Amino acid sequence: MSNKVDTSRVLSLILGGGKGTRLYPLTKDRSKPAVSFGGKYRIVDIPLSNCINSGFKKIYLLTQFNSASLHMHITNSYNFDRFSKGFVEILAAEQTLEHSGWYEGTADSVRKNFVHFKAQNPSHYIILSGDQLYHMDLKAFFNAHVASGADVTIATTAVNRRDASGFGIMKIDDKNRITEFMEKPKPDLNIDDWKIPASARDPDLAPEKEYLASMGIYIFNASTMEEVLDNDKTDFGKEIIPMAIKTKKINSYIFDGYWEDIGTIRSFYEATLDLTNPEPKFNLFDEAQPIYTHARNLPPCKMNHADITASLTSDGCIITDSMVTKSVIGVRSIVEAGTILKGTIIMGADYYESPEEKESNKKAGLPNIGIGKHCHIEKTIIDKNARIGENCQINVSGKKYEDGDHGNFYSADGIIVIRKNAVIPAGTII
């Protein structure tokens, strides 16, 4: 049956999410999918690469907040040749004669764009999130969906009871059919009868992972999608899926690989620094599953005598007489002599400053873009184009800050975030 399905009629829809308040201030000037990740990528490159590596090349990005940066990245990065019939197209919220408002939720964003989707005569829709980290063979997921005869298939991951309270939880029968859905069960609620059936458990699965959580990744038959969205419901997870379970055949596809929701500053920080481990959970070096991004044609990273341990350095960096430990250094980053970086993420810069610009900065008392001499920075995220003067200390004094905005920087769970384009004067102690 699966061999008869024309996969060229499968549309991949990547949901850009809302305002991204949990990732603020990284989302102050850009949408969540456009946030830099891993030194040279954007978060959106992850779901896009999963689609391309799986052979699904008709891709729409649905977004409405701060989409200019995302649009530029997509334009510069994803250009298919005319023979592939592939595309990556951004569909931002728009006013039409039928719709005048913003997207009101994940389901609403799809409903309002049916006019664009139907022009492709789709057979199926793959719904993906724009802020998750994973390698997934979407073709295997799709084949399992077709073979099962389901109307909808939901990708699920096994979690323990503690983590179950943060997800939508699925109850399945011994044939992987979803029979019930529960949104974020309270920690004290007894959900023992929601445990994964023995027949569906992977023998290698950790014993404490007894429940199935929705990954927010779905495959819909096109006719089913149109039917279940023929209403005013706005959200897939909270409304559409629970309602559809009552009348449609909805299956679970249990994914046993690494998967991480990087929607918060803490999860973003930890997932990024995990890339520096000898065997990271998310492998950037898998040639069979490359992560695609903007080809910038930058020079190699240059080390003018540096002690670098367990770190990633990106194209076009210049690091001079510095000590870098368990850090991720983004494109075009400049790190001056005598600086110590520990557990630091530098997102880099959009351009190099010319000698004339640097001279002008000096006259104006303005630091150059990058990290000045003799700085000591730990447990910090430095957003793009930040200017950090000489002799600055960030997150090394032991001072604790309340979570929230503190002017040029933001604090979240003990992590300091230096804003995009921020100017941190020489000698500053944060």
CSV table of C-alpha atoms in Angstrom, one decimal:
chain,number,residue,atom,x,y,z
A,1,MET,CA,0.0,0.0,0.0
A,2,SER,CA,2.8,2.4,0.9
A,3,ASN,CA,4.4,1.9,-2.5
A,4,LYS,CA,1.4,3.4,-4.2
A,5,VAL,CA,1.5,6.7,-2.3
A,6,ASP,CA,3.0,9.6,-4.2
A,7,THR,CA,5.2,11.3,-1.6
A,8,SER,CA,5.5,14.4,-3.8
A,9,ARG,CA,2.0,15.2,-2.7
A,10,VAL,CA,3.0,15.2,1.0
A,11,LEU,CA,3.2,18.8,2.5
A,12,SER,CA,5.4,19.5,5.5
A,13,LEU,CA,4.1,22.3,7.7
A,14,ILE,CA,6.5,23.8,10.3
A,15,LEU,CA,4.7,25.7,13.0
A,16,GLY,CA,6.7,28.8,13.9
A,17,GLY,CA,4.9,29.2,17.2
A,18,GLY,CA,3.7,32.3,19.0
A,19,LYS,CA,5.6,35.2,20.5
A,20,GLY,CA,8.2,32.9,22.0
A,21,THR,CA,8.0,34.5,25.4
A,22,ARG,CA,9.8,31.5,27.1
A,23,LEU,CA,12.9,32.2,24.9
A,24,TYR,CA,12.9,35.9,25.5
A,25,PRO,CA,15.1,38.0,25.0
A,26,LEU,CA,16.4,35.8,22.2
A,27,THR,CA,13.0,36.2,20.5
A,28,LYS,CA,12.8,40.0,21.0
A,29,ASP,CA,13.8,40.7,17.4
A,30,ARG,CA,13.3,37.4,15.8
A,31,SER,CA,10.8,34.4,15.8
A,32,LYS,CA,11.7,31.2,17.6
A,33,PRO,CA,12.7,29.3,14.5
A,34,ALA,CA,15.2,32.1,13.6
A,35,VAL,CA,17.1,31.9,16.9
A,36,SER,CA,20.8,30.9,16.3
A,37,PHE,CA,21.8,27.4,17.4
A,38,GLY,CA,25.0,25.5,17.5
A,39,GLY,CA,27.3,28.3,16.3
A,40,LYS,CA,26.3,28.4,12.6
A,41,TYR,CA,22.7,27.2,12.4
A,42,ARG,CA,19.2,28.5,13.2
A,43,ILE,CA,16.7,26.4,15.1
A,44,VAL,CA,14.5,26.1,12.0
A,45,ASP,CA,17.3,24.3,10.2
A,46,ILE,CA,16.6,21.2,12.4
A,47,PRO,CA,13.0,20.4,11.2
A,48,LEU,CA,13.8,21.6,7.7
A,49,SER,CA,16.8,19.2,7.5
A,50,ASN,CA,14.7,16.4,8.8
A,51,CYS,CA,12.2,17.0,6.0
A,52,ILE,CA,14.9,17.2,3.3
A,53,ASN,CA,16.8,14.2,4.5
A,54,SER,CA,13.6,12.2,4.5
A,55,GLY,CA,12.7,13.2,0.9
A,56,PHE,CA,9.9,15.7,1.7
A,57,LYS,CA,10.7,18.9,0.0
A,58,LYS,CA,7.4,20.8,-0.2
A,59,ILE,CA,7.7,22.8,3.0
A,60,TYR,CA,5.7,25.7,4.4
A,61,LEU,CA,6.7,27.7,7.5
A,62,LEU,CA,3.8,29.2,9.3
A,63,THR,CA,4.8,32.2,11.4
A,64,GLN,CA,3.5,35.6,12.4
A,65,PHE,CA,5.9,37.2,14.8
A,66,ASN,CA,9.2,38.9,13.9
A,67,SER,CA,9.5,37.0,10.6
A,68,ALA,CA,11.9,39.3,8.8
A,69,SER,CA,15.0,37.5,10.1
A,70,LEU,CA,13.6,34.1,9.4
A,71,HIS,CA,12.5,35.1,5.9
A,72,MET,CA,16.0,36.4,5.1
A,73,HIS,CA,17.6,33.1,6.4
A,74,ILE,CA,15.2,30.9,4.3
A,75,THR,CA,15.8,33.0,1.2
A,76,ASN,CA,19.6,32.7,1.6
A,77,SER,CA,19.6,29.0,2.6
A,78,TYR,CA,17.0,27.0,0.8
A,79,ASN,CA,16.9,27.1,-3.0
A,80,PHE,CA,15.8,23.9,-4.8
A,81,ASP,CA,16.5,23.4,-8.4
A,82,ARG,CA,13.6,23.5,-10.8
A,83,PHE,CA,13.7,19.7,-11.4
A,84,SER,CA,13.1,18.8,-7.7
A,85,LYS,CA,9.7,20.6,-7.5
A,86,GLY,CA,10.7,21.4,-3.9
A,87,PHE,CA,10.3,24.7,-2.1
A,88,VAL,CA,10.5,26.2,1.4
A,89,GLU,CA,7.9,29.0,1.7
A,90,ILE,CA,7.0,31.2,4.6
A,91,LEU,CA,3.3,31.9,5.2
A,92,ALA,CA,3.0,34.7,7.7
A,93,ALA,CA,-0.3,35.7,9.0
A,94,GLU,CA,-2.1,37.9,6.5
A,95,GLN,CA,-5.3,39.8,6.1
A,96,THR,CA,-7.7,38.5,3.5
A,97,LEU,CA,-11.3,39.0,2.6
A,98,GLU,CA,-12.0,35.8,4.7
A,99,HIS,CA,-9.6,36.4,7.6
A,100,SER,CA,-8.6,39.6,9.2
A,101,GLY,CA,-6.8,38.5,12.4
A,102,TRP,CA,-3.6,36.8,13.6
A,103,TYR,CA,-3.3,33.1,13.9
A,104,GLU,CA,-5.1,32.2,17.0
A,105,GLY,CA,-3.3,28.8,17.5
A,106,THR,CA,-1.6,26.0,15.8
A,107,ALA,CA,-4.8,24.6,14.2
A,108,ASP,CA,-6.0,28.0,13.2
A,109,SER,CA,-2.7,28.8,11.4
A,110,VAL,CA,-3.3,25.7,9.2
A,111,ARG,CA,-6.9,26.4,8.6
A,112,LYS,CA,-6.3,29.9,7.4
A,113,ASN,CA,-3.8,28.7,4.8
A,114,PHE,CA,-5.8,25.9,3.2
A,115,VAL,CA,-6.2,28.1,0.1
A,116,HIS,CA,-2.4,27.9,-0.4
A,117,PHE,CA,-2.1,24.2,0.5
A,118,LYS,CA,-5.0,23.0,-1.7
A,119,ALA,CA,-3.2,24.4,-4.8
A,120,GLN,CA,-0.6,21.6,-4.2
A,121,ASN,CA,-3.3,18.9,-4.2
A,122,PRO,CA,-1.9,17.3,-1.1
A,123,SER,CA,-2.5,13.7,0.0
A,124,HIS,CA,-1.1,14.1,3.5
A,125,TYR,CA,0.2,16.8,5.9
A,126,ILE,CA,3.2,16.4,8.2
A,127,ILE,CA,2.9,18.9,11.1
A,128,LEU,CA,6.2,19.8,12.7
A,129,SER,CA,7.3,22.1,15.5
A,130,GLY,CA,9.8,24.9,14.8
A,131,ASP,CA,11.6,24.7,18.1
A,132,GLN,CA,12.6,21.1,18.7
A,133,LEU,CA,15.9,19.2,18.4
A,134,TYR,CA,15.9,15.7,16.9
A,135,HIS,CA,17.0,13.5,14.1
A,136,MET,CA,14.0,11.6,12.7
A,137,ASP,CA,13.4,9.5,9.7
A,138,LEU,CA,10.1,11.1,8.6
A,139,LYS,CA,9.9,8.7,5.7
A,140,ALA,CA,9.7,5.8,8.2
A,141,PHE,CA,7.1,7.7,10.2
A,142,PHE,CA,5.1,8.3,7.0
A,143,ASN,CA,5.3,4.7,5.9
A,144,ALA,CA,4.1,3.5,9.3
A,145,HIS,CA,1.2,5.9,9.1
A,146,VAL,CA,0.2,4.6,5.6
A,147,ALA,CA,0.6,1.0,6.5
A,148,SER,CA,-1.6,1.3,9.7
A,149,GLY,CA,-4.5,2.8,7.8
A,150,ALA,CA,-4.8,5.5,10.4
A,151,ASP,CA,-6.5,8.9,9.7
A,152,VAL,CA,-3.9,10.6,12.0
A,153,THR,CA,-0.6,9.4,13.4
A,154,ILE,CA,1.0,11.2,16.4
A,155,ALA,CA,4.8,10.8,17.1
A,156,THR,CA,5.2,10.1,20.8
A,157,THR,CA,8.2,9.7,23.1
A,158,ALA,CA,8.4,7.7,26.3
A,159,VAL,CA,8.7,9.8,29.5
A,160,ASN,CA,8.8,9.1,33.3
A,161,ARG,CA,6.0,10.1,35.6
A,162,ARG,CA,7.6,13.3,36.7
A,163,ASP,CA,8.1,14.6,33.1
A,164,ALA,CA,4.6,13.4,32.1
A,165,SER,CA,3.1,16.4,33.9
A,166,GLY,CA,4.7,18.7,31.3
A,167,PHE,CA,3.2,17.0,28.2
A,168,GLY,CA,0.0,15.8,26.6
A,169,ILE,CA,-0.1,12.1,27.5
A,170,MET,CA,-1.5,9.3,25.3
A,171,LYS,CA,-3.2,6.1,26.2
A,172,ILE,CA,-2.8,3.4,23.6
A,173,ASP,CA,-4.0,-0.2,23.1
A,174,ASP,CA,-1.9,-3.2,22.1
A,175,LYS,CA,-2.2,-2.1,18.4
A,176,ASN,CA,-0.8,1.4,19.0
A,177,ARG,CA,-4.2,3.0,18.5
A,178,ILE,CA,-4.6,6.0,20.8
A,179,THR,CA,-7.7,5.7,22.9
A,180,GLU,CA,-7.4,8.7,25.2
A,181,PHE,CA,-5.5,11.9,25.6
A,182,MET,CA,-4.7,13.9,28.7
A,183,GLU,CA,-3.2,17.4,28.7
A,184,LYS,CA,-0.4,17.8,31.4
A,185,PRO,CA,-1.7,15.5,34.2
A,186,LYS,CA,-1.1,17.0,37.6
A,187,PRO,CA,1.8,15.4,39.5
A,188,ASP,CA,-0.5,13.9,42.2
A,189,LEU,CA,-2.9,12.3,39.8
A,190,ASN,CA,-2.8,8.5,39.5
A,191,ILE,CA,-2.3,7.6,35.9
A,192,ASP,CA,-1.1,4.1,36.3
A,193,ASP,CA,-3.6,2.8,33.7
A,194,TRP,CA,-2.0,5.1,31.1
A,195,LYS,CA,1.3,3.1,31.1
A,196,ILE,CA,2.6,1.8,27.8
A,197,PRO,CA,1.3,-1.7,27.1
A,198,ALA,CA,4.0,-4.4,27.4
A,199,SER,CA,3.3,-5.3,23.7
A,200,ALA,CA,4.3,-1.8,22.6
A,201,ARG,CA,7.3,-1.3,24.8
A,202,ASP,CA,10.8,-1.3,23.3
A,203,PRO,CA,12.9,-3.8,25.3
A,204,ASP,CA,15.7,-1.3,25.5
A,205,LEU,CA,13.5,1.4,26.9
A,206,ALA,CA,14.5,2.6,30.4
A,207,PRO,CA,12.1,1.0,33.0
A,208,GLU,CA,11.0,4.4,34.5
A,209,LYS,CA,9.8,5.6,31.1
A,210,GLU,CA,6.3,4.3,31.3
A,211,TYR,CA,4.1,6.9,29.6
A,212,LEU,CA,3.8,8.2,26.1
A,213,ALA,CA,4.1,12.0,25.5
A,214,SER,CA,3.0,13.8,22.3
A,215,MET,CA,6.0,15.3,20.5
A,216,GLY,CA,3.8,17.8,18.7
A,217,ILE,CA,4.6,16.0,15.4
A,218,TYR,CA,1.6,14.7,13.4
A,219,ILE,CA,0.7,13.1,10.1
A,220,PHE,CA,-2.8,13.8,8.8
A,221,ASN,CA,-4.5,12.4,5.8
A,222,ALA,CA,-5.5,15.5,3.8
A,223,SER,CA,-9.2,14.8,3.9
A,224,THR,CA,-9.1,14.1,7.6
A,225,MET,CA,-7.3,17.4,8.2
A,226,GLU,CA,-9.9,19.4,6.3
A,227,GLU,CA,-12.7,17.6,8.2
A,228,VAL,CA,-11.3,18.0,11.7
A,229,LEU,CA,-10.6,21.7,11.1
A,230,ASP,CA,-14.1,22.5,9.8
A,231,ASN,CA,-14.8,24.3,13.1
A,232,ASP,CA,-13.5,27.2,15.2
A,233,LYS,CA,-11.1,25.2,17.3
A,234,THR,CA,-7.7,26.8,17.5
A,235,ASP,CA,-5.1,24.3,18.9
A,236,PHE,CA,-4.1,20.8,17.8
A,237,GLY,CA,-2.9,19.5,21.1
A,238,LYS,CA,-5.6,20.9,23.4
A,239,GLU,CA,-8.6,20.7,21.1
A,240,ILE,CA,-8.3,19.1,17.7
A,241,ILE,CA,-6.6,15.8,18.8
A,242,PRO,CA,-8.8,15.1,21.8
A,243,MET,CA,-11.9,15.7,19.7
A,244,ALA,CA,-10.6,13.6,16.8
A,245,ILE,CA,-9.8,10.6,19.0
A,246,LYS,CA,-13.5,10.1,19.5
A,247,THR,CA,-14.3,9.6,15.9
A,248,LYS,CA,-11.1,9.0,13.9
A,249,LYS,CA,-8.5,6.2,13.9
A,250,ILE,CA,-5.5,7.8,15.5
A,251,ASN,CA,-2.3,5.9,16.0
A,252,SER,CA,0.9,6.4,18.0
A,253,TYR,CA,4.3,6.2,16.4
A,254,ILE,CA,6.8,5.7,19.2
A,255,PHE,CA,10.1,7.5,18.5
A,256,ASP,CA,13.0,6.1,20.6
A,257,GLY,CA,15.7,8.6,19.5
A,258,TYR,CA,16.8,11.9,21.1
A,259,TRP,CA,14.2,14.6,21.2
A,260,GLU,CA,14.3,17.9,23.1
A,261,ASP,CA,11.9,20.8,23.3
A,262,ILE,CA,14.2,23.8,23.2
A,263,GLY,CA,11.6,26.4,24.0
A,264,THR,CA,13.1,27.9,27.2
A,265,ILE,CA,16.4,29.6,27.9
A,266,ARG,CA,17.4,26.8,30.2
A,267,SER,CA,16.7,24.0,27.7
A,268,PHE,CA,18.2,26.0,24.9
A,269,TYR,CA,21.4,26.6,26.9
A,270,GLU,CA,21.7,23.0,28.0
A,271,ALA,CA,21.0,21.5,24.6
A,272,THR,CA,23.5,23.8,22.9
A,273,LEU,CA,26.3,23.1,25.4
A,274,ASP,CA,25.6,19.3,25.1
A,275,LEU,CA,26.9,19.6,21.6
A,276,THR,CA,30.4,20.1,23.1
A,277,ASN,CA,30.4,16.6,24.8
A,278,PRO,CA,32.5,13.8,23.3
A,279,GLU,CA,29.3,12.0,22.4
A,280,PRO,CA,26.5,14.6,22.2
A,281,LYS,CA,22.9,13.5,22.3
A,282,PHE,CA,22.3,15.4,19.1
A,283,ASN,CA,25.0,14.5,16.5
A,284,LEU,CA,26.0,17.2,14.1
A,285,PHE,CA,28.6,14.9,12.5
A,286,ASP,CA,26.2,12.3,11.1
A,287,GLU,CA,26.9,12.4,7.3
A,288,ALA,CA,23.6,10.6,6.6
A,289,GLN,CA,21.6,13.3,8.4
A,290,PRO,CA,23.3,16.6,7.7
A,291,ILE,CA,21.9,19.8,9.1
A,292,TYR,CA,21.5,22.3,6.2
A,293,THR,CA,21.9,26.1,6.7
A,294,HIS,CA,23.1,29.3,5.0
A,295,ALA,CA,26.4,28.7,3.1
A,296,ARG,CA,28.2,32.0,4.1
A,297,ASN,CA,31.6,31.4,2.4
A,298,LEU,CA,33.4,32.7,5.4
A,299,PRO,CA,37.1,32.1,6.1
A,300,PRO,CA,38.2,29.3,8.5
A,301,CYS,CA,38.3,30.0,12.3
A,302,LYS,CA,41.7,31.5,13.2
A,303,MET,CA,43.4,30.8,16.5
A,304,ASN,CA,46.1,33.3,17.5
A,305,HIS,CA,47.3,31.0,20.3
A,306,ALA,CA,44.3,29.8,22.2
A,307,ASP,CA,43.6,27.1,24.8
A,308,ILE,CA,40.3,25.6,23.6
A,309,THR,CA,38.7,22.6,25.4
A,310,ALA,CA,35.4,20.8,24.7
A,311,SER,CA,34.1,23.6,22.5
A,312,LEU,CA,32.7,24.4,19.1
A,313,THR,CA,34.1,27.2,17.0
A,314,SER,CA,32.3,28.4,13.8
A,315,ASP,CA,33.4,29.8,10.5
A,316,GLY,CA,35.1,33.2,10.5
A,317,CYS,CA,36.1,33.4,14.2
A,318,ILE,CA,39.3,35.1,15.4
A,319,ILE,CA,40.3,34.0,18.9
A,320,THR,CA,43.5,35.5,20.4
A,321,ASP,CA,45.4,34.3,23.5
A,322,SER,CA,42.3,33.2,25.2
A,323,MET,CA,41.0,30.2,27.2
A,324,VAL,CA,37.7,28.7,26.0
A,325,THR,CA,36.1,25.8,27.9
A,326,LYS,CA,32.8,24.0,27.1
A,327,SER,CA,31.6,26.9,25.0
A,328,VAL,CA,30.0,27.4,21.5
A,329,ILE,CA,31.4,30.2,19.5
A,330,GLY,CA,29.3,31.5,16.6
A,331,VAL,CA,30.2,32.9,13.2
A,332,ARG,CA,32.5,35.9,12.9
A,333,SER,CA,33.1,36.0,16.7
A,334,ILE,CA,36.1,38.1,17.8
A,335,VAL,CA,37.6,37.1,21.2
A,336,GLU,CA,40.5,39.3,22.3
A,337,ALA,CA,43.6,38.4,24.3
A,338,GLY,CA,43.5,37.4,27.9
A,339,THR,CA,39.8,36.4,27.9
A,340,ILE,CA,38.4,33.4,29.7
A,341,LEU,CA,35.1,31.8,28.5
A,342,LYS,CA,33.4,28.9,30.4
A,343,GLY,CA,30.0,27.5,29.6
A,344,THR,CA,29.4,30.5,27.2
A,345,ILE,CA,27.4,30.6,24.0
A,346,ILE,CA,28.4,33.4,21.6
A,347,MET,CA,26.0,33.8,18.7
A,348,GLY,CA,28.5,35.7,16.7
A,349,ALA,CA,28.0,38.7,14.4
A,350,ASP,CA,26.3,39.5,11.2
A,351,TYR,CA,29.3,41.4,9.8
A,352,TYR,CA,32.9,42.3,10.4
A,353,GLU,CA,33.8,45.9,11.3
A,354,SER,CA,36.2,47.7,9.1
A,355,PRO,CA,39.4,49.4,10.4
A,356,GLU,CA,37.6,52.7,9.9
A,357,GLU,CA,34.6,51.6,11.9
A,358,LYS,CA,36.9,50.4,14.7
A,359,GLU,CA,38.7,53.7,14.8
A,360,SER,CA,35.3,55.5,14.9
A,361,ASN,CA,34.3,53.2,17.8
A,362,LYS,CA,37.4,54.1,19.7
A,363,LYS,CA,36.8,57.8,19.3
A,364,ALA,CA,33.2,57.4,20.5
A,365,GLY,CA,34.3,55.3,23.5
A,366,LEU,CA,32.4,52.3,22.0
A,367,PRO,CA,33.7,48.7,22.2
A,368,ASN,CA,34.1,46.8,19.0
A,369,ILE,CA,31.7,44.0,18.2
A,370,GLY,CA,32.9,40.9,20.0
A,371,ILE,CA,34.6,40.2,23.4
A,372,GLY,CA,37.3,42.7,24.5
A,373,LYS,CA,40.6,41.9,26.3
A,374,HIS,CA,40.9,40.3,29.7
A,375,CYS,CA,37.2,39.4,30.1
A,376,HIS,CA,36.0,36.5,32.2
A,377,ILE,CA,32.6,35.2,31.2
A,378,GLU,CA,30.8,32.1,32.5
A,379,LYS,CA,27.3,30.6,32.1
A,380,THR,CA,26.2,33.2,29.6
A,381,ILE,CA,24.5,33.5,26.3
A,382,ILE,CA,25.8,36.5,24.2
A,383,ASP,CA,23.4,37.4,21.4
A,384,LYS,CA,24.5,38.7,18.0
A,385,ASN,CA,26.5,41.9,17.4
A,386,ALA,CA,27.0,42.5,21.2
A,387,ARG,CA,29.9,44.7,22.1
A,388,ILE,CA,31.7,43.7,25.3
A,389,GLY,CA,34.4,46.0,26.5
A,390,GLU,CA,37.7,45.1,28.1
A,391,ASN,CA,38.0,43.8,31.6
A,392,CYS,CA,34.4,42.8,31.9
A,393,GLN,CA,33.2,40.0,34.3
A,394,ILE,CA,29.9,38.3,33.6
A,395,ASN,CA,28.4,35.7,35.9
A,396,VAL,CA,31.6,35.1,37.9
A,397,SER,CA,31.1,37.3,41.0
A,398,GLY,CA,28.6,34.9,42.6
A,399,LYS,CA,25.9,37.6,42.6
A,400,LYS,CA,22.4,36.3,42.0
A,401,TYR,CA,19.8,38.0,39.9
A,402,GLU,CA,16.1,37.6,39.9
A,403,ASP,CA,14.7,36.1,36.7
A,404,GLY,CA,13.8,38.9,34.3
A,405,ASP,CA,15.0,42.0,32.5
A,406,HIS,CA,18.0,44.0,33.9
A,407,GLY,CA,18.6,46.5,31.1
A,408,ASN,CA,21.5,45.3,28.8
A,409,PHE,CA,21.1,41.7,30.1
A,410,TYR,CA,18.4,39.2,31.1
A,411,SER,CA,18.6,36.6,33.8
A,412,ALA,CA,16.9,33.1,33.6
A,413,ASP,CA,17.7,30.2,36.0
A,414,GLY,CA,21.1,31.6,36.7
A,415,ILE,CA,21.9,32.0,33.1
A,416,ILE,CA,22.8,35.5,31.9
A,417,VAL,CA,21.7,36.6,28.4
A,418,ILE,CA,23.4,39.6,26.8
A,419,ARG,CA,21.0,41.1,24.4
A,420,LYS,CA,21.5,41.5,20.7
A,421,ASN,CA,23.4,44.7,19.8
A,422,ALA,CA,24.0,45.3,23.5
A,423,VAL,CA,26.9,47.5,24.6
A,424,ILE,CA,28.6,46.4,27.8
A,425,PRO,CA,31.2,49.1,28.8
A,426,ALA,CA,34.7,48.3,29.8
A,427,GLY,CA,35.1,47.2,33.4
A,428,THR,CA,31.5,46.1,33.8
A,429,ILE,CA,30.7,43.5,36.4
A,430,ILE,CA,27.5,41.5,36.1
